[in-house]
Amino acid sequence: LVKDRMGIEALNDMQCQALNAWKTGGGDLVLYSPTGTGKTLAFALCLLQALKPPMQQLQAVALSPSRELVMQTAEILRQLADGYKVTPCYGGHAVADEKASLAVTPDIVVATPGRLLDHHKRGHINLRGARLLVLDEMDKSLELGFEDEMRQLLKQMPHLNRRILASATVLDVVPDYVRLHNPFTLNVLEGTEQPAERITVWQVLADNKDKLDTLHRLLLSLRGGKTIVFANYRESVERIHQWLVKNRIDAGIYHGAMEQQERECAVALLNNGSVNVLVSTDLASRGLDIDTVEHIVHYHLPVSEQAYIHRNGRTARVDANGEAYVITAPNEPLPEWISVDDTMELNPAREMPQAPMATLYFQAGKKEKLSRGDIMGFIANNGGIPAGDIGRIDVRDHYALAAVPRHSAQGVLKRLQAAKIKGKKVRISIISVSAFR
């Protein structure tokens, strides 16, 4: 199932242990595992084992602390739970769309606590029938102050018979309102190589207080590879992004003042190879589903050790290695919790390699009955490129993205604009990095 629908050859040890404990234990599961080890897939597979056939009744609720985690979890469940209705609910998503989806009761709801509580209070959903509960990133949920919302929500689910609690750090106390029953705790935090042990940390010395030129030379020295540049302020992120684009570096941008769709597109462009670099605040340090980030750049020193750990946690995921670069201005001391392996001598190339892909934007999505298969077939049949050249395809509620080779993107676009998809004309364009913000 996992291989056919997700292209994953085999489950890792943690996922196998979690699934076995869930199948054989009969009680609740508490899963402690490092970030990036596949907890979402682990609890999704456990849920599948406990679901009854689709019945247009709410069976399971999964609560996550961020909209990005909600989208990631919902996407994995949709791939695996064939025939089951999965409805995501989160801030920044159209309430009207969610209300319409909830009108036909889903089998599984994946939501942020605040948004789900809002739907409950408005009478859009009845939670009493839920039998299964997932609390994902429980440590982050408590840290962000979702305790009151979760307490209220769990009061509305009196018939829960199994629960999964997942966290990247061990909780001192599991809140009493979770009502764990006969829990089996699987802790793979201890005795496993932590991501920090697979990260090489370099100090990069800037010539002056303004680090833009040093960042530019660093990126040219890295010569490509998926990179996230972290800064502490939205204004700084905007300024860095503008500088990089002006200097012909394909870069995306991500921060909390952006619209939800803009943020989704920024992550998609990094994932599909349309940009090499994402410039972000610490908002991107947790919860985003970004594949194989090779380089983390700390343009500003993180505000805390925890922020430093979470930033670096975007690389060296699962069994991969990664590199982090800490840029320091003259006389800027390193905090004691940052330990560097060496100082990097910059050797910049003349220019940054262009990102290999470009992204087509379709002004229609799931709500307009477009699927990945529809878009794949449309491009392959009308775009003038082989199906094997088509990259990642992301389909959202009212838009879709498809990656195609950069060198042929304009020709593909021209041919597609003259064609119809499922008998309809859909507006299609290429996302321009320079016009992204």
Short mmCIF file of C-alpha atoms in Angstrom, two decimals:
data_model
loop_
_atom_site.label_atom_id
_atom_site.label_comp_id
_atom_site.label_asym_id
_atom_site.label_seq_id
_atom_site.Cartn_x
_atom_site.Cartn_y
_atom_site.Cartn_z
CA LEU A 1 0.00 0.00 0.00
CA VAL A 2 2.68 2.51 1.03
CA LYS A 3 4.90 1.62 -1.93
CA ASP A 4 2.08 1.81 -4.47
CA ARG A 5 0.55 5.07 -3.24
CA MET A 6 3.53 6.96 -1.82
CA GLY A 7 6.56 5.43 -3.54
CA ILE A 8 8.15 4.42 -0.21
CA GLU A 9 10.00 1.12 -0.52
CA ALA A 10 9.94 0.13 3.15
CA LEU A 11 8.90 1.46 6.55
CA ASN A 12 11.66 2.50 8.94
CA ASP A 13 12.21 0.80 12.31
CA MET A 14 10.19 3.36 14.27
CA GLN A 15 7.21 3.04 11.93
CA CYS A 16 7.32 -0.75 12.11
CA GLN A 17 7.51 -0.69 15.92
CA ALA A 18 4.64 1.80 16.18
CA LEU A 19 2.43 -0.20 13.84
CA ASN A 20 3.18 -3.46 15.64
CA ALA A 21 2.50 -1.91 19.07
CA TRP A 22 -0.79 -0.49 17.81
CA LYS A 23 -1.91 -3.77 16.25
CA THR A 24 -1.04 -5.96 19.21
CA GLY A 25 -1.56 -3.69 22.21
CA GLY A 26 -5.19 -2.68 22.00
CA GLY A 27 -4.61 0.45 24.08
CA ASP A 28 -3.37 3.96 23.37
CA LEU A 29 0.00 4.77 21.80
CA VAL A 30 2.43 7.45 22.95
CA LEU A 31 5.13 8.00 20.32
CA TYR A 32 8.29 9.99 21.02
CA SER A 33 10.47 10.28 17.94
CA PRO A 34 12.83 12.94 16.52
CA THR A 35 11.60 15.45 13.96
CA GLY A 36 11.85 14.18 10.42
CA THR A 37 11.62 10.46 11.20
CA GLY A 38 8.18 9.87 9.70
CA LYS A 39 5.81 10.13 12.66
CA THR A 40 2.97 11.32 10.43
CA LEU A 41 3.12 8.21 8.26
CA ALA A 42 3.41 6.05 11.39
CA PHE A 43 0.22 7.31 13.00
CA ALA A 44 -1.61 7.46 9.66
CA LEU A 45 -0.97 3.74 9.17
CA CYS A 46 -2.11 3.06 12.73
CA LEU A 47 -5.35 4.95 12.10
CA LEU A 48 -6.01 2.92 8.97
CA GLN A 49 -5.81 -0.28 11.01
CA ALA A 50 -8.57 0.95 13.33
CA LEU A 51 -10.99 2.53 10.86
CA LYS A 52 -14.29 0.86 10.07
CA PRO A 53 -15.46 0.90 6.43
CA PRO A 54 -16.51 4.38 5.20
CA MET A 55 -19.95 5.19 6.62
CA GLN A 56 -20.41 8.97 6.36
CA GLN A 57 -19.89 9.17 10.11
CA LEU A 58 -17.01 10.83 11.89
CA GLN A 59 -14.55 8.15 13.00
CA ALA A 60 -11.25 9.94 13.68
CA VAL A 61 -9.95 13.38 14.63
CA ALA A 62 -6.30 14.41 14.23
CA LEU A 63 -5.22 17.67 15.91
CA SER A 64 -2.04 19.46 14.84
CA PRO A 65 -0.67 22.81 16.05
CA SER A 66 -0.06 24.40 12.62
CA ARG A 67 -1.86 24.70 9.32
CA GLU A 68 1.18 23.30 7.52
CA LEU A 69 1.09 20.13 9.63
CA VAL A 70 -2.65 19.82 9.04
CA MET A 71 -2.14 19.98 5.28
CA GLN A 72 0.73 17.48 5.43
CA THR A 73 -1.26 15.00 7.54
CA ALA A 74 -4.39 15.36 5.42
CA GLU A 75 -2.41 14.75 2.24
CA ILE A 76 -0.83 11.55 3.57
CA LEU A 77 -4.19 10.27 4.82
CA ARG A 78 -5.83 11.00 1.47
CA GLN A 79 -3.14 9.02 -0.32
CA LEU A 80 -3.52 6.04 2.01
CA ALA A 81 -7.20 6.04 3.02
CA ASP A 82 -8.80 5.24 -0.32
CA GLY A 83 -12.58 5.66 -0.16
CA TYR A 84 -12.52 7.64 3.09
CA LYS A 85 -13.42 11.31 3.20
CA VAL A 86 -10.66 13.41 4.81
CA THR A 87 -11.45 17.05 5.61
CA PRO A 88 -8.72 19.49 6.72
CA CYS A 89 -9.67 22.58 8.76
CA TYR A 90 -7.21 25.35 9.57
CA GLY A 91 -6.82 29.11 9.76
CA GLY A 92 -6.20 30.86 6.45
CA HIS A 93 -8.42 28.33 4.66
CA ALA A 94 -11.84 29.46 3.42
CA VAL A 95 -14.41 28.79 6.17
CA ALA A 96 -17.15 28.46 3.55
CA ASP A 97 -15.25 25.67 1.77
CA GLU A 98 -14.70 23.84 5.06
CA LYS A 99 -18.35 24.24 6.07
CA ALA A 100 -19.46 22.82 2.71
CA SER A 101 -17.09 19.87 3.10
CA LEU A 102 -18.27 19.18 6.65
CA ALA A 103 -21.91 19.20 5.48
CA VAL A 104 -21.29 15.66 4.21
CA THR A 105 -19.79 14.16 7.36
CA PRO A 106 -16.16 13.14 6.83
CA ASP A 107 -14.64 9.93 8.15
CA ILE A 108 -11.53 11.81 9.29
CA VAL A 109 -11.08 15.45 10.29
CA VAL A 110 -7.56 16.88 10.48
CA ALA A 111 -7.50 20.31 12.11
CA THR A 112 -5.84 22.92 14.23
CA PRO A 113 -7.56 23.03 17.65
CA GLY A 114 -8.83 26.59 17.31
CA ARG A 115 -10.41 26.11 13.89
CA LEU A 116 -12.10 22.82 14.83
CA LEU A 117 -13.51 24.35 18.02
CA ASP A 118 -14.87 27.23 15.95
CA HIS A 119 -16.63 24.81 13.57
CA HIS A 120 -18.06 22.92 16.55
CA LYS A 121 -19.43 26.10 18.15
CA ARG A 122 -21.02 27.12 14.84
CA GLY A 123 -22.73 23.74 14.62
CA HIS A 124 -20.86 22.67 11.48
CA ILE A 125 -19.71 19.37 12.99
CA ASN A 126 -20.74 16.97 15.75
CA LEU A 127 -17.69 15.39 17.38
CA ARG A 128 -19.49 12.92 19.66
CA GLY A 129 -19.14 9.98 17.28
CA ALA A 130 -15.34 10.13 17.07
CA ARG A 131 -13.69 6.92 18.25
CA LEU A 132 -10.08 7.66 17.34
CA LEU A 133 -7.92 10.66 18.27
CA VAL A 134 -4.44 11.76 17.20
CA LEU A 135 -2.63 14.55 19.04
CA ASP A 136 0.31 15.40 16.78
CA GLU A 137 3.25 17.53 17.96
CA MET A 138 1.68 17.59 21.42
CA ASP A 139 4.70 19.43 22.82
CA LYS A 140 4.24 22.25 20.32
CA SER A 141 0.48 22.40 20.93
CA LEU A 142 1.06 22.93 24.66
CA GLU A 143 3.87 25.41 23.96
CA LEU A 144 1.58 27.48 21.72
CA GLY A 145 -1.17 27.64 24.33
CA PHE A 146 -3.73 25.33 22.73
CA GLU A 147 -4.47 23.58 26.02
CA ASP A 148 -7.84 25.26 26.61
CA GLU A 149 -9.07 24.54 23.07
CA MET A 150 -7.95 20.90 23.28
CA ARG A 151 -9.61 20.47 26.67
CA GLN A 152 -12.90 21.81 25.27
CA LEU A 153 -12.68 19.65 22.15
CA LEU A 154 -11.94 16.43 24.02
CA LYS A 155 -14.99 17.02 26.23
CA GLN A 156 -17.05 16.76 23.04
CA MET A 157 -15.58 13.32 22.24
CA PRO A 158 -16.83 11.08 25.08
CA HIS A 159 -16.71 7.85 23.07
CA LEU A 160 -13.01 7.77 22.20
CA ASN A 161 -11.64 4.28 22.56
CA ARG A 162 -8.11 4.74 21.21
CA ARG A 163 -5.66 7.62 21.12
CA ILE A 164 -2.27 8.34 19.58
CA LEU A 165 -0.05 11.02 21.07
CA ALA A 166 3.02 11.98 19.00
CA SER A 167 5.79 14.32 20.07
CA ALA A 168 9.42 15.15 19.28
CA THR A 169 10.17 15.76 22.97
CA VAL A 170 9.17 13.77 26.05
CA LEU A 171 6.33 15.37 27.99
CA ASP A 172 6.87 15.65 31.74
CA VAL A 173 3.16 15.04 32.28
CA VAL A 174 0.48 14.08 29.79
CA PRO A 175 -2.51 16.36 30.55
CA ASP A 176 -5.32 14.59 32.37
CA TYR A 177 -7.97 15.67 29.85
CA VAL A 178 -6.32 13.38 27.24
CA ARG A 179 -7.56 10.44 29.35
CA LEU A 180 -4.94 7.95 28.18
CA HIS A 181 -6.07 4.34 28.55
CA ASN A 182 -3.59 1.49 28.89
CA PRO A 183 -0.93 3.40 26.93
CA PHE A 184 2.10 1.83 25.28
CA THR A 185 5.00 4.29 25.12
CA LEU A 186 7.43 3.99 22.21
CA ASN A 187 10.40 6.27 22.84
CA VAL A 188 13.00 6.26 20.08
CA LEU A 189 14.55 9.56 21.15
CA GLU A 190 17.11 7.82 23.34
CA GLY A 191 19.72 5.61 21.77
CA THR A 192 19.19 7.02 18.28
CA GLU A 193 21.54 9.35 16.53
CA GLN A 194 20.01 12.81 16.79
CA PRO A 195 19.87 15.08 13.73
CA ALA A 196 22.34 17.50 15.39
CA GLU A 197 24.98 14.78 15.29
CA ARG A 198 24.71 14.63 11.50
CA ILE A 199 25.01 18.39 10.94
CA THR A 200 28.30 20.16 10.25
CA VAL A 201 28.17 23.74 11.59
CA TRP A 202 30.28 26.42 9.87
CA GLN A 203 30.92 29.96 11.05
CA VAL A 204 30.94 32.50 8.21
CA LEU A 205 32.64 35.81 9.03
CA ALA A 206 30.99 38.90 7.53
CA ASP A 207 33.12 41.92 6.66
CA ASN A 208 30.65 44.38 8.15
CA LYS A 209 27.38 44.60 10.06
CA ASP A 210 25.28 44.33 6.89
CA LYS A 211 25.55 40.65 5.94
CA LEU A 212 23.90 40.76 2.50
CA ASP A 213 27.10 40.62 0.47
CA THR A 214 28.45 37.81 2.67
CA LEU A 215 25.22 35.86 2.23
CA HIS A 216 25.44 36.32 -1.54
CA ARG A 217 29.02 35.05 -1.63
CA LEU A 218 28.11 32.14 0.66
CA LEU A 219 25.27 31.02 -1.61
CA LEU A 220 27.57 31.27 -4.64
CA SER A 221 30.10 29.16 -2.74
CA LEU A 222 27.49 26.48 -2.03
CA ARG A 223 26.78 26.21 -5.78
CA GLY A 224 23.20 25.06 -5.46
CA GLY A 225 21.44 22.57 -3.21
CA LYS A 226 18.18 23.19 -1.39
CA THR A 227 18.79 25.99 1.13
CA ILE A 228 16.74 27.79 3.79
CA VAL A 229 17.98 31.20 4.98
CA PHE A 230 16.59 32.19 8.39
CA ALA A 231 16.25 35.79 9.58
CA ASN A 232 14.57 37.10 12.71
CA TYR A 233 12.25 39.74 11.24
CA ARG A 234 9.73 39.89 8.41
CA GLU A 235 11.23 43.15 7.13
CA SER A 236 14.66 41.52 6.97
CA VAL A 237 13.25 38.52 5.11
CA GLU A 238 11.70 40.87 2.53
CA ARG A 239 14.95 42.81 2.13
CA ILE A 240 17.08 39.65 1.78
CA HIS A 241 14.68 38.16 -0.77
CA GLN A 242 14.69 41.32 -2.89
CA TRP A 243 18.50 41.42 -2.81
CA LEU A 244 18.84 37.79 -3.88
CA VAL A 245 16.35 38.09 -6.74
CA LYS A 246 18.06 41.29 -7.90
CA ASN A 247 21.34 39.34 -7.93
CA ARG A 248 19.89 36.54 -10.07
CA ILE A 249 19.40 33.93 -7.37
CA ASP A 250 16.17 31.94 -7.61
CA ALA A 251 14.71 32.48 -4.14
CA GLY A 252 11.32 32.15 -2.51
CA ILE A 253 10.04 33.94 0.58
CA TYR A 254 8.03 32.79 3.61
CA HIS A 255 6.72 34.66 6.65
CA GLY A 256 3.59 35.16 8.70
CA ALA A 257 2.33 38.32 6.98
CA MET A 258 1.92 36.52 3.66
CA GLU A 259 -1.38 35.09 2.47
CA GLN A 260 -1.84 31.36 2.99
CA GLN A 261 -1.72 30.64 -0.75
CA GLU A 262 1.51 32.61 -1.11
CA ARG A 263 3.10 30.54 1.65
CA GLU A 264 1.89 27.27 0.14
CA CYS A 265 3.34 28.28 -3.23
CA ALA A 266 6.67 29.25 -1.66
CA VAL A 267 7.08 25.79 -0.11
CA ALA A 268 5.93 24.08 -3.31
CA LEU A 269 8.50 25.96 -5.41
CA LEU A 270 11.32 24.86 -3.11
CA ASN A 271 10.08 21.27 -3.07
CA ASN A 272 9.64 21.01 -6.83
CA GLY A 273 12.99 22.52 -7.81
CA SER A 274 11.77 25.90 -9.09
CA VAL A 275 13.84 27.80 -6.51
CA ASN A 276 17.09 26.85 -4.80
CA VAL A 277 16.63 29.09 -1.77
CA LEU A 278 13.81 29.93 0.66
CA VAL A 279 14.22 33.02 2.86
CA SER A 280 12.10 32.78 5.99
CA THR A 281 11.43 33.78 9.55
CA ASP A 282 11.41 31.03 12.19
CA LEU A 283 7.89 30.20 11.01
CA ALA A 284 9.49 27.71 8.60
CA SER A 285 11.50 25.97 11.33
CA ARG A 286 8.69 23.57 12.32
CA GLY A 287 5.82 21.83 10.66
CA LEU A 288 6.62 22.34 6.99
CA ASP A 289 6.85 19.33 4.69
CA ILE A 290 10.09 20.18 2.85
CA ASP A 291 12.16 17.41 1.30
CA THR A 292 15.94 17.01 1.66
CA VAL A 293 17.15 20.46 2.67
CA GLU A 294 20.94 20.42 2.34
CA HIS A 295 21.88 23.81 3.80
CA ILE A 296 20.60 25.95 6.68
CA VAL A 297 21.85 29.53 6.82
CA HIS A 298 21.47 31.60 10.00
CA TYR A 299 21.55 35.14 8.60
CA HIS A 300 20.60 36.41 12.04
CA LEU A 301 21.64 34.54 15.16
CA PRO A 302 18.62 32.69 16.55
CA VAL A 303 16.90 34.26 19.55
CA SER A 304 17.18 31.10 21.66
CA GLU A 305 18.75 27.66 21.76
CA GLN A 306 15.35 26.12 21.01
CA ALA A 307 15.01 28.28 17.90
CA TYR A 308 18.50 27.20 16.80
CA ILE A 309 17.64 23.51 17.24
CA HIS A 310 14.39 23.84 15.29
CA ARG A 311 16.05 25.76 12.45
CA ASN A 312 18.76 23.14 12.09
CA GLY A 313 16.09 20.45 12.33
CA ARG A 314 15.02 21.30 8.78
CA THR A 315 18.13 19.49 7.51
CA ALA A 316 19.65 16.07 8.32
CA ARG A 317 16.19 14.52 8.39
CA VAL A 318 15.74 10.75 8.67
CA ASP A 319 19.24 9.40 7.89
CA ALA A 320 20.60 12.29 5.81
CA ASN A 321 23.49 14.60 6.67
CA GLY A 322 23.24 18.39 6.55
CA GLU A 323 25.20 21.59 6.93
CA ALA A 324 24.45 24.78 8.85
CA TYR A 325 26.13 28.16 8.34
CA VAL A 326 26.14 30.85 11.03
CA ILE A 327 26.94 34.31 9.64
CA THR A 328 28.47 36.63 12.23
CA ALA A 329 29.25 40.34 11.92
CA PRO A 330 32.54 41.78 13.26
CA ASN A 331 32.57 41.60 17.08
CA GLU A 332 29.28 39.66 17.13
CA PRO A 333 29.74 36.91 19.74
CA LEU A 334 28.32 33.43 19.32
CA PRO A 335 25.98 32.22 22.07
CA GLU A 336 27.42 29.41 24.19
CA TRP A 337 24.84 26.99 22.78
CA ILE A 338 26.19 27.33 19.24
CA SER A 339 29.23 25.12 18.73
CA VAL A 340 30.91 25.45 15.33
CA ASP A 341 33.03 22.80 13.66
CA ASP A 342 35.11 25.21 11.57
CA THR A 343 35.26 28.62 9.91
CA MET A 344 34.31 28.60 6.25
CA GLU A 345 36.53 30.19 3.64
CA LEU A 346 34.24 31.44 0.88
CA ASN A 347 35.03 30.47 -2.70
CA PRO A 348 32.15 31.92 -4.71
CA ALA A 349 31.32 30.80 -8.21
CA ARG A 350 30.69 33.48 -10.85
CA GLU A 351 26.96 32.82 -10.71
CA MET A 352 24.42 30.54 -9.04
CA PRO A 353 23.16 27.59 -11.08
CA GLN A 354 19.58 28.21 -12.12
CA ALA A 355 16.90 26.09 -10.50
CA PRO A 356 16.13 23.26 -12.94
CA MET A 357 12.34 23.58 -12.95
CA ALA A 358 9.64 26.20 -13.45
CA THR A 359 6.15 26.07 -11.97
CA LEU A 360 2.91 26.26 -13.93
CA TYR A 361 0.01 27.79 -12.00
CA PHE A 362 -3.48 26.47 -12.84
CA GLN A 363 -6.37 28.66 -11.67
CA ALA A 364 -8.48 25.62 -10.76
CA GLY A 365 -8.12 22.84 -8.21
CA LYS A 366 -9.90 20.12 -6.26
CA LYS A 367 -13.13 22.09 -5.92
CA GLU A 368 -13.19 22.43 -9.71
CA LYS A 369 -12.76 18.63 -9.98
CA LEU A 370 -9.11 18.67 -11.10
CA SER A 371 -6.83 15.86 -9.91
CA ARG A 372 -3.12 15.15 -10.23
CA GLY A 373 -3.90 12.59 -12.90
CA ASP A 374 -5.93 15.12 -14.88
CA ILE A 375 -3.06 17.61 -14.87
CA MET A 376 -0.42 14.99 -15.63
CA GLY A 377 -2.40 13.73 -18.63
CA PHE A 378 -3.17 17.26 -19.82
CA ILE A 379 0.50 18.29 -19.84
CA ALA A 380 1.73 15.01 -21.32
CA ASN A 381 -0.87 15.09 -24.12
CA ASN A 382 -0.74 18.79 -24.93
CA GLY A 383 2.49 20.26 -23.57
CA GLY A 384 4.94 18.74 -26.00
CA ILE A 385 7.15 17.11 -23.34
CA PRO A 386 7.36 13.47 -22.20
CA ALA A 387 5.43 12.50 -19.08
CA GLY A 388 8.76 11.59 -17.45
CA ASP A 389 9.88 15.23 -17.65
CA ILE A 390 6.92 16.47 -15.63
CA GLY A 391 7.87 17.16 -12.03
CA ARG A 392 5.89 17.43 -8.83
CA ILE A 393 2.19 18.28 -9.06
CA ASP A 394 0.34 19.88 -6.12
CA VAL A 395 -3.44 20.28 -6.22
CA ARG A 396 -5.12 22.60 -3.70
CA ASP A 397 -8.77 23.56 -3.33
CA HIS A 398 -8.88 26.29 -5.97
CA TYR A 399 -5.52 26.12 -7.72
CA ALA A 400 -2.85 23.65 -8.79
CA LEU A 401 0.90 23.73 -9.43
CA ALA A 402 2.94 21.61 -11.82
CA ALA A 403 6.72 21.66 -12.27
CA VAL A 404 8.17 21.37 -15.77
CA PRO A 405 11.78 21.75 -17.02
CA ARG A 406 12.71 25.43 -16.99
CA HIS A 407 14.22 25.38 -20.47
CA SER A 408 10.95 24.23 -22.04
CA ALA A 409 8.47 26.00 -19.73
CA GLN A 410 7.51 28.86 -22.07
CA GLY A 411 6.80 26.49 -24.95
CA VAL A 412 4.79 24.18 -22.70
CA LEU A 413 2.77 27.13 -21.41
CA LYS A 414 1.98 28.39 -24.90
CA ARG A 415 0.74 24.98 -26.03
CA LEU A 416 -1.34 24.41 -22.88
CA GLN A 417 -3.00 27.82 -23.12
CA ALA A 418 -4.41 26.76 -26.48
CA ALA A 419 -5.89 23.53 -25.07
CA LYS A 420 -8.75 22.57 -22.77
CA ILE A 421 -8.53 20.41 -19.65
CA LYS A 422 -11.57 18.19 -19.04
CA GLY A 423 -13.39 20.17 -21.72
CA LYS A 424 -12.80 23.52 -20.02
CA LYS A 425 -10.45 26.44 -20.53
CA VAL A 426 -8.36 27.05 -17.40
CA ARG A 427 -6.15 30.09 -16.92
CA ILE A 428 -2.51 28.95 -16.73
CA SER A 429 0.62 31.00 -16.04
CA ILE A 430 4.22 30.58 -14.90
CA ILE A 431 4.99 31.70 -11.35
CA SER A 432 7.67 34.39 -11.51
CA VAL A 433 10.06 34.48 -8.56
CA SER A 434 10.74 38.20 -9.06
CA ALA A 435 7.01 38.96 -8.86
CA PHE A 436 6.39 36.51 -6.02
CA ARG A 437 6.13 39.34 -3.51
#
